[in-house]
mmCIF file of C-alpha atoms and ligand atoms in Angstrom:
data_model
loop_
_atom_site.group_PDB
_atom_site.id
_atom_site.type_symbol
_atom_site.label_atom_id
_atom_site.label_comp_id
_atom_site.label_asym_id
_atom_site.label_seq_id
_atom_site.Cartn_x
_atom_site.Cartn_y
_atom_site.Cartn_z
ATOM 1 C CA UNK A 36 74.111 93.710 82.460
ATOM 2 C CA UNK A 37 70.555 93.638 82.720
ATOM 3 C CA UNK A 38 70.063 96.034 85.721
ATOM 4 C CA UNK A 39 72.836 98.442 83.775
ATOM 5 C CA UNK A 40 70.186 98.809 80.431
ATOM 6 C CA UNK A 41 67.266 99.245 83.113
ATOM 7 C CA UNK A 42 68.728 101.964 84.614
ATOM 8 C CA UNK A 43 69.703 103.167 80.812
ATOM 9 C CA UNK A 44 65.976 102.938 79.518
ATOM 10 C CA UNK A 45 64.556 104.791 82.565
ATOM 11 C CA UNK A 46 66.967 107.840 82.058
ATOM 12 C CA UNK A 47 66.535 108.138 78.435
ATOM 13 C CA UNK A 48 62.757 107.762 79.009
ATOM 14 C CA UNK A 49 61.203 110.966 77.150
ATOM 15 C CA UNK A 50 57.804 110.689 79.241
ATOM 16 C CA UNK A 51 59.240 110.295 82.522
ATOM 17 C CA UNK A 52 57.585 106.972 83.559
ATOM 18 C CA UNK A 53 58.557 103.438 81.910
ATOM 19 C CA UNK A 54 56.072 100.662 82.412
ATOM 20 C CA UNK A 55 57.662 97.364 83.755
ATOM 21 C CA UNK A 56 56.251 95.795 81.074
ATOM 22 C CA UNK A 57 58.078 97.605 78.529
ATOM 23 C CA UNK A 58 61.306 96.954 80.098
ATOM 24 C CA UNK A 59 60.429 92.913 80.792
ATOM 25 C CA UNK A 60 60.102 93.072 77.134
ATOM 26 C CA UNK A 61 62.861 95.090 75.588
ATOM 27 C CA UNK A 62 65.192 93.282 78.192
ATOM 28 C CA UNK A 63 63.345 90.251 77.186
ATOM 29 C CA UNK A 64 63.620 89.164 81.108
ATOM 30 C CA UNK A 65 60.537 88.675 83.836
ATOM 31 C CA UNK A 66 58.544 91.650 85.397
ATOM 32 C CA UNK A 67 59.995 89.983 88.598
ATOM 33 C CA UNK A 68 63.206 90.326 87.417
ATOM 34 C CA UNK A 69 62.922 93.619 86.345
ATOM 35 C CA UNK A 70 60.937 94.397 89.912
ATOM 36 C CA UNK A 71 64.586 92.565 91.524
ATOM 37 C CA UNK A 72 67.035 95.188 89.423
ATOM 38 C CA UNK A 73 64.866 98.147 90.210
ATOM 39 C CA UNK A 74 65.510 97.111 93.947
ATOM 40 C CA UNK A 75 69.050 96.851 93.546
ATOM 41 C CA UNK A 76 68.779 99.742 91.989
ATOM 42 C CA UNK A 77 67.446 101.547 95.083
ATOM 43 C CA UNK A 78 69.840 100.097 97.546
ATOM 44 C CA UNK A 79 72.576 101.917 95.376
ATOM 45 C CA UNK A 80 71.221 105.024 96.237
ATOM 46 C CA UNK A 81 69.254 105.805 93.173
ATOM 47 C CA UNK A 82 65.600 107.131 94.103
ATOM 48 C CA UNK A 83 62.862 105.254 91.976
ATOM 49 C CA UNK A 84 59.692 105.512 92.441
ATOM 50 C CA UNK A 85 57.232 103.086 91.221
ATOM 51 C CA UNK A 86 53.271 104.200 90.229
ATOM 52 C CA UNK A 87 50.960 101.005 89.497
ATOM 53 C CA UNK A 88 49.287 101.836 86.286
ATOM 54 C CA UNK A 89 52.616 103.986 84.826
ATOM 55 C CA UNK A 90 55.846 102.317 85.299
ATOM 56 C CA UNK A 91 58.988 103.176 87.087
ATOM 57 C CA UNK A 92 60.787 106.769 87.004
ATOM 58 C CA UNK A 93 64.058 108.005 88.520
ATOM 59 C CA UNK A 94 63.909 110.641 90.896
ATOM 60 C CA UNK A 95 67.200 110.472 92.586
ATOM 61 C CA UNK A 96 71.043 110.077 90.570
ATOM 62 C CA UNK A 97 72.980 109.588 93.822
ATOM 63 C CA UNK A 98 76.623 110.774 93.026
ATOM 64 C CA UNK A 99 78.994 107.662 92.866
ATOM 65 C CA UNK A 100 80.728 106.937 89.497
ATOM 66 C CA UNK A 101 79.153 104.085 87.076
ATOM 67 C CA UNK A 102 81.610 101.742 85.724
ATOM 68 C CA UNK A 103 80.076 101.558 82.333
ATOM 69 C CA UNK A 104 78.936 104.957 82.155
ATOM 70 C CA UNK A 105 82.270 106.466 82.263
ATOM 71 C CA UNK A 106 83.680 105.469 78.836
ATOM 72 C CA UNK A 107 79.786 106.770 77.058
ATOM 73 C CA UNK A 108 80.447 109.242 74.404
ATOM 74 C CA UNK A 109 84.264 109.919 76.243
ATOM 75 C CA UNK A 110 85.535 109.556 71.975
ATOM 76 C CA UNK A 111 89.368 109.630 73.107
ATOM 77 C CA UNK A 112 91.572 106.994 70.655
ATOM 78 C CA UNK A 113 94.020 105.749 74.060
ATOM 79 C CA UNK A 114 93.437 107.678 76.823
ATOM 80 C CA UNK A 115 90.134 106.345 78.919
ATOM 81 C CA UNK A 116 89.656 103.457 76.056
ATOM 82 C CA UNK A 117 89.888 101.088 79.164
ATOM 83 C CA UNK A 118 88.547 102.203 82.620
ATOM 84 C CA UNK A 119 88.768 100.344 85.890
ATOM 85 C CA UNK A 120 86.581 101.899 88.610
ATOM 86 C CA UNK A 121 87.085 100.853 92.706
ATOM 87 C CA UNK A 122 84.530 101.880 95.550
ATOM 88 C CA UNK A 123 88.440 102.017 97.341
ATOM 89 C CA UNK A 124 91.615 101.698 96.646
ATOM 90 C CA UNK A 125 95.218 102.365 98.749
ATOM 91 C CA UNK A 126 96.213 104.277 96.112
ATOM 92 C CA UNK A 127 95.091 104.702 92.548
ATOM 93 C CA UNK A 128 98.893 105.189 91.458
ATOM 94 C CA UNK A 129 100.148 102.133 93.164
ATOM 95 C CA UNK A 130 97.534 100.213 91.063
ATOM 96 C CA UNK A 131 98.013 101.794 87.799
ATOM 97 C CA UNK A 132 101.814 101.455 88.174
ATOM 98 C CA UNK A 133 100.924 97.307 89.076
ATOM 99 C CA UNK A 134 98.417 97.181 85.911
ATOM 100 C CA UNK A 135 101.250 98.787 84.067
ATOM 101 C CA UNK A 136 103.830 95.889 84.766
ATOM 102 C CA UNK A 137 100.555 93.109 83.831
ATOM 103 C CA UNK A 138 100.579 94.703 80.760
ATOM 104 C CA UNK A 139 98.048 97.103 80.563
ATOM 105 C CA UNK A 140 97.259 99.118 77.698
ATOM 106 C CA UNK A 141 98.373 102.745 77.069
ATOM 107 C CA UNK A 142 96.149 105.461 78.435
ATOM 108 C CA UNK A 143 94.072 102.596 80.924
ATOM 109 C CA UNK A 144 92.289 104.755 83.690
ATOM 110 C CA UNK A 145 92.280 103.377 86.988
ATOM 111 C CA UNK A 146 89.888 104.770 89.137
ATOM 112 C CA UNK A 147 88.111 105.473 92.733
ATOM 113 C CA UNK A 148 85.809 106.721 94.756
ATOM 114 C CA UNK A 149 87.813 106.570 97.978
ATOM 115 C CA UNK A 150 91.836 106.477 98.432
ATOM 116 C CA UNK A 151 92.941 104.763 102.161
ATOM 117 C CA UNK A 152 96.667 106.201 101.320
ATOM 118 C CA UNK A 153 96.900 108.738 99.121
ATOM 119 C CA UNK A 154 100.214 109.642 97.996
ATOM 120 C CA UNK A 155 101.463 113.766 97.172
ATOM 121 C CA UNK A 156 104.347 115.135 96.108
ATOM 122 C CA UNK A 157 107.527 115.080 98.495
ATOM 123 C CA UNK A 158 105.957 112.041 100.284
ATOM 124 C CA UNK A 159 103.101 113.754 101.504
ATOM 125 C CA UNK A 160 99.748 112.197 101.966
ATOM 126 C CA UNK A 161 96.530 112.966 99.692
ATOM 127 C CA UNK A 162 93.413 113.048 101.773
ATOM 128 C CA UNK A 163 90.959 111.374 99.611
ATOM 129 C CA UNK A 164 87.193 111.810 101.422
ATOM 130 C CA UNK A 165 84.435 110.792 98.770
ATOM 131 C CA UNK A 166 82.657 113.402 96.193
ATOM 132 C CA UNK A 167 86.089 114.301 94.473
ATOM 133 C CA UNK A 168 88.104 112.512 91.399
ATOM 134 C CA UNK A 169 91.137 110.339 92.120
ATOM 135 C CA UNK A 170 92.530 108.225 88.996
ATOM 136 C CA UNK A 171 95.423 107.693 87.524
ATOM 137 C CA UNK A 172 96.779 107.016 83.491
ATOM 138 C CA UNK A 173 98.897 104.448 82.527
ATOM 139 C CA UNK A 174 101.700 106.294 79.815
ATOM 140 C CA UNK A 175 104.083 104.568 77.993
ATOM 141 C CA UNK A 176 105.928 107.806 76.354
ATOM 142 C CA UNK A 177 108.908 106.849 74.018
ATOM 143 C CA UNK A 178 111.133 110.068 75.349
ATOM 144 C CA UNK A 179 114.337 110.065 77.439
ATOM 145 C CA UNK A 180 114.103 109.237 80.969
ATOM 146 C CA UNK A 181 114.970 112.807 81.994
ATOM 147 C CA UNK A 182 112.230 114.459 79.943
ATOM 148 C CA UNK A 183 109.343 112.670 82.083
ATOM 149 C CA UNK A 184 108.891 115.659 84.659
ATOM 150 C CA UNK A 185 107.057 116.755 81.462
ATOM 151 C CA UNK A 186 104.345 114.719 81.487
ATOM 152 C CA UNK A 187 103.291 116.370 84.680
ATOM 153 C CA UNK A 188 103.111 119.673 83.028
ATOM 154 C CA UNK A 189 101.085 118.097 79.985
ATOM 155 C CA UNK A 190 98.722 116.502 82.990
ATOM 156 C CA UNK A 191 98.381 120.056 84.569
ATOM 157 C CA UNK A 192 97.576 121.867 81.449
ATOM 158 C CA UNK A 193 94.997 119.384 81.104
ATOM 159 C CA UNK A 194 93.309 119.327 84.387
ATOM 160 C CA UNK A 195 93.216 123.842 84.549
ATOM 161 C CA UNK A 196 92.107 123.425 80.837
ATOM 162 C CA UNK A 197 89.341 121.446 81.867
ATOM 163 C CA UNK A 198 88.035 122.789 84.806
ATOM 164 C CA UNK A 199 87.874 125.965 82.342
ATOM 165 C CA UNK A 200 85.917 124.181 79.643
ATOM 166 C CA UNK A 201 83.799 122.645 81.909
ATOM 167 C CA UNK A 202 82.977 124.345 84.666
ATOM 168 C CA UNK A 203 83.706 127.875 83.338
ATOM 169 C CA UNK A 204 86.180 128.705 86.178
ATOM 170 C CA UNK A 205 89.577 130.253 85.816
ATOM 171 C CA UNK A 206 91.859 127.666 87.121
ATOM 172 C CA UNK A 207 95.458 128.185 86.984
ATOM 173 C CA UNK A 208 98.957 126.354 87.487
ATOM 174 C CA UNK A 209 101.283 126.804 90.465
ATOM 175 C CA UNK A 210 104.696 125.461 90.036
ATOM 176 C CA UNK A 211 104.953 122.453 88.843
ATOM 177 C CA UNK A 212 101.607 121.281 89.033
ATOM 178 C CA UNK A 213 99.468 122.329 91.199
ATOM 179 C CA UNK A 214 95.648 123.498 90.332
ATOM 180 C CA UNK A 215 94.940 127.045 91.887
ATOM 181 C CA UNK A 216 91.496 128.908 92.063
ATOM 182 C CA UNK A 217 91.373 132.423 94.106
ATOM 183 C CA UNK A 218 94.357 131.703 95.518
ATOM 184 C CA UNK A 219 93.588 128.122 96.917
ATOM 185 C CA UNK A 220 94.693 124.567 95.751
ATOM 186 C CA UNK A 221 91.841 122.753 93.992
ATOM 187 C CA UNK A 222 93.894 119.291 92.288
ATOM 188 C CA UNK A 223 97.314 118.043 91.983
ATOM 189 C CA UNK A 224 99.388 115.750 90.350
ATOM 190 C CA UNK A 225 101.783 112.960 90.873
ATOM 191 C CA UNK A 226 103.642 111.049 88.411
ATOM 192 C CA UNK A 227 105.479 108.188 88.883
ATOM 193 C CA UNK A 228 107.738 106.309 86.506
ATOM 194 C CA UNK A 229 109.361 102.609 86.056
ATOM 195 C CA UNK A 230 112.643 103.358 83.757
ATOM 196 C CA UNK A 231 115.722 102.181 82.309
ATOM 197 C CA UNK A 232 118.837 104.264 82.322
ATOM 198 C CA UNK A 233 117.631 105.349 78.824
ATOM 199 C CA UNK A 234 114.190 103.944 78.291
ATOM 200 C CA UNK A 235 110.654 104.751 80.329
ATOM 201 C CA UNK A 236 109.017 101.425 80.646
ATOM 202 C CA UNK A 237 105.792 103.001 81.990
ATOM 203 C CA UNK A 238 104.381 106.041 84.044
ATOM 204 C CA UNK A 239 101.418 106.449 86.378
ATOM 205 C CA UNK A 240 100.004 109.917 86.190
ATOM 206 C CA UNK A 241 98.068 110.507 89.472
ATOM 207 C CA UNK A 242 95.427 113.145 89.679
ATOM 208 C CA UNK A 243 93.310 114.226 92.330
ATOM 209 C CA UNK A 244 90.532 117.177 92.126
ATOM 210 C CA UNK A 245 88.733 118.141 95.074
ATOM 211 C CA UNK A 246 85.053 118.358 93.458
ATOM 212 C CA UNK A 247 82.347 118.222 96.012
ATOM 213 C CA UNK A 248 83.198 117.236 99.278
ATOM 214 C CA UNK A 249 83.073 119.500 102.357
ATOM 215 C CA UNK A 250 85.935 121.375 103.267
ATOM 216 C CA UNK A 251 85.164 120.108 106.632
ATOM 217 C CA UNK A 252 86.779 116.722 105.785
ATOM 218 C CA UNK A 253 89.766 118.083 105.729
ATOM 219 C CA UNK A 254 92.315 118.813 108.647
ATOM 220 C CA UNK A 255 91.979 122.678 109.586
ATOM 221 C CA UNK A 256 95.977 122.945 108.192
ATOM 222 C CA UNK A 257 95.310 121.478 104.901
ATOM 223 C CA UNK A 258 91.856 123.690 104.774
ATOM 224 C CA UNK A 259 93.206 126.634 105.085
ATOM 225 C CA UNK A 260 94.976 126.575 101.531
ATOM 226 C CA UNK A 261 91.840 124.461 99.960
ATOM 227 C CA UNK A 262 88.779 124.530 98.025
ATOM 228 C CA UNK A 263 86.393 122.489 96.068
ATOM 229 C CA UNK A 264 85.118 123.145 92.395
ATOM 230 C CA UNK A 265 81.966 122.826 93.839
ATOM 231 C CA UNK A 266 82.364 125.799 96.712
ATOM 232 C CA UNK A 267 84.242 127.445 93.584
ATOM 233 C CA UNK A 268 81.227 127.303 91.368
ATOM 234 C CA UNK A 269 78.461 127.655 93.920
ATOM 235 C CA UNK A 270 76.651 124.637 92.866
ATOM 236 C CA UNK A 271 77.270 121.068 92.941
ATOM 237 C CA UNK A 272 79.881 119.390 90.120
ATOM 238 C CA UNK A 273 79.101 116.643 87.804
ATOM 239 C CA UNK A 274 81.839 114.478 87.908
ATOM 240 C CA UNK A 275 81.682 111.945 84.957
ATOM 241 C CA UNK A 276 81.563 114.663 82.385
ATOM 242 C CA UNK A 277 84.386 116.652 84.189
ATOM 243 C CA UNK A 278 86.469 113.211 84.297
ATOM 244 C CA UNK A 279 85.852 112.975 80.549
ATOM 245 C CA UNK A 280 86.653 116.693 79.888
ATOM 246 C CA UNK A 281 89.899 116.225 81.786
ATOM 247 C CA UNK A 282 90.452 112.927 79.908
ATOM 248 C CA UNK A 283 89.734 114.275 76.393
ATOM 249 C CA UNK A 284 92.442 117.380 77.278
ATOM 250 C CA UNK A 285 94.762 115.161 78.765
ATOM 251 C CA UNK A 286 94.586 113.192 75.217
ATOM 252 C CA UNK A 287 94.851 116.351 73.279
ATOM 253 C CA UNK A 288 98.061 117.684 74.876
ATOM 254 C CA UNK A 289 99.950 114.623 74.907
ATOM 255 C CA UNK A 290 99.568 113.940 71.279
ATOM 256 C CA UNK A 291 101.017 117.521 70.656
ATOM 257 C CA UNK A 292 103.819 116.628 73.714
ATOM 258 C CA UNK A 293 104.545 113.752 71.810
ATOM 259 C CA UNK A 294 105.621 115.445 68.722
ATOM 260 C CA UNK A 295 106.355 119.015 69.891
ATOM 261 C CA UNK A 296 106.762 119.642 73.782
ATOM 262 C CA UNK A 297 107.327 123.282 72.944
ATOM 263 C CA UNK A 298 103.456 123.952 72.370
ATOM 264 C CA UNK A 299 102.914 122.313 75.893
ATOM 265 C CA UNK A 300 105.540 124.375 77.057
ATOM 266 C CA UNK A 301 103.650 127.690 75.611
ATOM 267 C CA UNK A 302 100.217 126.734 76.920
ATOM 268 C CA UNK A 303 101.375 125.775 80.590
ATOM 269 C CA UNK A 304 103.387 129.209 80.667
ATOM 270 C CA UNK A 305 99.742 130.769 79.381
ATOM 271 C CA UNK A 306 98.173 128.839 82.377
ATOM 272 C CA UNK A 307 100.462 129.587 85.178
ATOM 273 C CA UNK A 308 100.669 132.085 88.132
ATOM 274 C CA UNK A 309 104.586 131.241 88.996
ATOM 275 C CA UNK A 310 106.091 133.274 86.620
ATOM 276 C CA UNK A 311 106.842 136.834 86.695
ATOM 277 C CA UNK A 312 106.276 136.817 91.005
ATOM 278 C CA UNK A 313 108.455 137.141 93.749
ATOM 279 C CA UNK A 314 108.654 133.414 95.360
ATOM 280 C CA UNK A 315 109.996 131.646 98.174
ATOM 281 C CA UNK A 316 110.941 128.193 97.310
ATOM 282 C CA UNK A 317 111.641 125.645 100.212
ATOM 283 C CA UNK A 318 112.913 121.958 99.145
ATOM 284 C CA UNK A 319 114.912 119.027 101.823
ATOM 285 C CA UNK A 320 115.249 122.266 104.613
ATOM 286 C CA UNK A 321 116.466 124.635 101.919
ATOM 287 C CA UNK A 322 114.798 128.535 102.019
ATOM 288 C CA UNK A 323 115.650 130.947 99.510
ATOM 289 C CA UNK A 324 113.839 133.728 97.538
ATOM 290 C CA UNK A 325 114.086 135.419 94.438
ATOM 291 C CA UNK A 326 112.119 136.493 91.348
ATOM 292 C CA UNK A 327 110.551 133.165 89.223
ATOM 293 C CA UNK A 328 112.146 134.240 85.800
ATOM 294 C CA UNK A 329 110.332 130.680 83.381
ATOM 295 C CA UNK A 330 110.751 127.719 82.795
ATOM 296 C CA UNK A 331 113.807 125.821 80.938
ATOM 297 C CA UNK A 332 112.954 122.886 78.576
ATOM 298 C CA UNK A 333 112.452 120.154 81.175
ATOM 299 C CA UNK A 334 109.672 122.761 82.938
ATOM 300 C CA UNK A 335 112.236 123.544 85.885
ATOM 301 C CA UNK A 336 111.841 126.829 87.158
ATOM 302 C CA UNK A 337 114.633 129.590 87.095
ATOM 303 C CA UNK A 338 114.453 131.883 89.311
ATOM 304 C CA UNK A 339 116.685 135.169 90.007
ATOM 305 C CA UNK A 340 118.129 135.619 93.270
ATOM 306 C CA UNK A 341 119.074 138.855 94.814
ATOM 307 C CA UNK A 342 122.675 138.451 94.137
ATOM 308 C CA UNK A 343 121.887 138.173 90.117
ATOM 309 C CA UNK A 344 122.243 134.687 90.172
ATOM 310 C CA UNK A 345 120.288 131.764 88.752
ATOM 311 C CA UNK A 346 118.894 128.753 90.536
ATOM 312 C CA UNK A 347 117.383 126.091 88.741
ATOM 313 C CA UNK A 348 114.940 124.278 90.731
ATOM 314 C CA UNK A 349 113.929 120.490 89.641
ATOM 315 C CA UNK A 350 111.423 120.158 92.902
ATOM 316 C CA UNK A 351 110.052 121.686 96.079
ATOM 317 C CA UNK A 352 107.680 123.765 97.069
ATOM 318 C CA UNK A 353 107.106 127.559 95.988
ATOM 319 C CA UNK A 354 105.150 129.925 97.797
ATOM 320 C CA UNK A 355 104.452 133.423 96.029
ATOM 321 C CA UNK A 356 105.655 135.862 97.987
ATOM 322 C CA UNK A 357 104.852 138.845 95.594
ATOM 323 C CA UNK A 358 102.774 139.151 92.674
HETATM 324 C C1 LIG B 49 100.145 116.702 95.219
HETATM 325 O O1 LIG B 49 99.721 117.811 94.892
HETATM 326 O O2 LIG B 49 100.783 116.548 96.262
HETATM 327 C C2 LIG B 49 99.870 115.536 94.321
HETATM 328 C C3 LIG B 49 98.577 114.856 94.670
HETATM 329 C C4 LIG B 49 98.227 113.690 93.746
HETATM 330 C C5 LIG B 49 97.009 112.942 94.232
HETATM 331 C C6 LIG B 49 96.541 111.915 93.258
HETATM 332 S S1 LIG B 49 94.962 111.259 93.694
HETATM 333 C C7 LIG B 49 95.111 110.038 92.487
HETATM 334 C C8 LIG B 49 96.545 109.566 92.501
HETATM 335 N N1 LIG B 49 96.739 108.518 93.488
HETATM 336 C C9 LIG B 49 97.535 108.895 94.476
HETATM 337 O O3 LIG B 49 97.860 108.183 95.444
HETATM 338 N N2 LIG B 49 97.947 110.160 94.275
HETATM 339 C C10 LIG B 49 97.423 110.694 93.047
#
């Protein structure tokens, strides 16, 4: 697209400025053409300005995601090869899981700026405001049906490994799959899966990070155990490079989960702040406490009541009472 390799040539422009006649000619389109894209250009946010005798120059990125800038230099084999981005969607899962059944490929990335509905764990609803990442992976593991609660532990090693490549933060994992900093939630993770007694067909893996938007958007309940990579990091998050970090670690892990789950196993246990703490886990109006002992080989958590016993806990929600 013409106005795409415009905006290309201005931001790869050493001198700053890029005459309109240069760009008429590499594009090998009108100077009124090129005057039309620039204008587009600007009514997508971007600031340009324009000096008569120099060219055009960017002054302003604004912060939505570029279609065809998301895949640049990403160098994954599956994961991210094919990337759909929406301005708004219900739900990125619900899509993925529909582009699943129509066939799509393996490791397709749906995308979007803005989620209407949201979906959490336990039926709970995702706020999605803009500034943050919501997207979701098409998988098509060939493991047992009762072995896909693993991929969310591959997706959460990913996302914490990430956000602690690339933005030098020390994220961590909550039980299952939650993304902690200081204490607060900063992502999550939802998969869902279309299966056969003994055969996935396919799984959406959801993930959400909240990135840059203000706390504010946020009811004061679901605030209160929030943050933002941004307010984390004291500055303002890139989010294309972060998607691709997250994407390229996501792609790494599941190759190894593929062939030995153990290693993911390891690695989330490395990541996580469940495990060793006192915690209270609450799941369908069940409370009960006790010491969070690991993880078995289908990443449930065991955890030690008072009475010496062992509970085994598929899903709900843990709160650490004690570290
Ligand atoms: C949770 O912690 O409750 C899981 C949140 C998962 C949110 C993500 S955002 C992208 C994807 N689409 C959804 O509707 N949900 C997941």
């Amino acid at each position: 697209m013409d106005k795409e390799k415009i905006l290309q040539l201005l931001r790869s422009s050493k001198t700053g400025f890029t005459s309109g006649a240069v760009l008429a000619t590499r594009l090998g389109i009108s100077r009124t053409m090129v005057w039309k894209h620039i204008k587009e250009l600007e009514r997508e946010g971007f600031g340009i300005e324009a000096m008569p005798s120099r060219g055009y120059r960017i002054t302003l990125v604004p912060d939505t995601l570029r279609q065809n800038e998301l895949g640049q230099g990403l160098k994954t084999k599956s994961i991210g090869k094919e990337i759909r981005l929406f301005p708004e969607v219900v739900s990125t899962n619900t899509l993925a899981m529909e582009a699943a059944v129509q066939g799509a490929p393996e490791g397709t990335v749906i995308i979007a700026e803005t989620q209407t509905g949201g979906k959490g764990r336990l039926g709970r609803t995702w706020i999605s405001p803009r500034g943050n990442l919501y997207f979701s992976v098409v998988l098509r593991p060939q493991i047992p049906t009762h072995k896909a609660p693993l991929i969310t532990l591959v997706g959460a090693v990913a996302v914490a490994s990430a956000i602690r490549t690339y933005c030098s933060i020390p994220a961590t994992i909550k039980w299952p799959n939650d993304i902690f900093i200081s204490g607060k939630k900063v992502a999550g993770l939802l998969t869902e899966m279309s299966a056969e007694p003994d055969r996935i067909r396919h799984i959406a893996l959801g993930i959400g990070v909240d990135v840059n938007m203000e706390l504010q958007e946020l009811p004061p309940d679901v605030r209160m155990h929030a943050t933002t990579l941004a307010h984390e990091a004291g500055r303002a998050i890139d989010r294309k490079p972060l998607l691709q970090q997250i994407l390229r670690d996501l792609e790494h892990w599941y190759r190894i989960f593929l062939t030995s789950e153990g290693e993911v196993l390891k690695e989330w246990e490395k990541l996580n702040m469940t495990i060793g703490c006192r915690v209270t886990i609450s799941n369908a109006g069940e409370v009960f406490e006790g010491l969070a002992q690991g993880i078995d080989h289908e990443g449930r958590l065991l955890v030690t009541l008072d009475d010496h016993t062992t509970r085994i806990v598929a899903a709900g929600d843990v709160t650490i009472v004690k570290r």
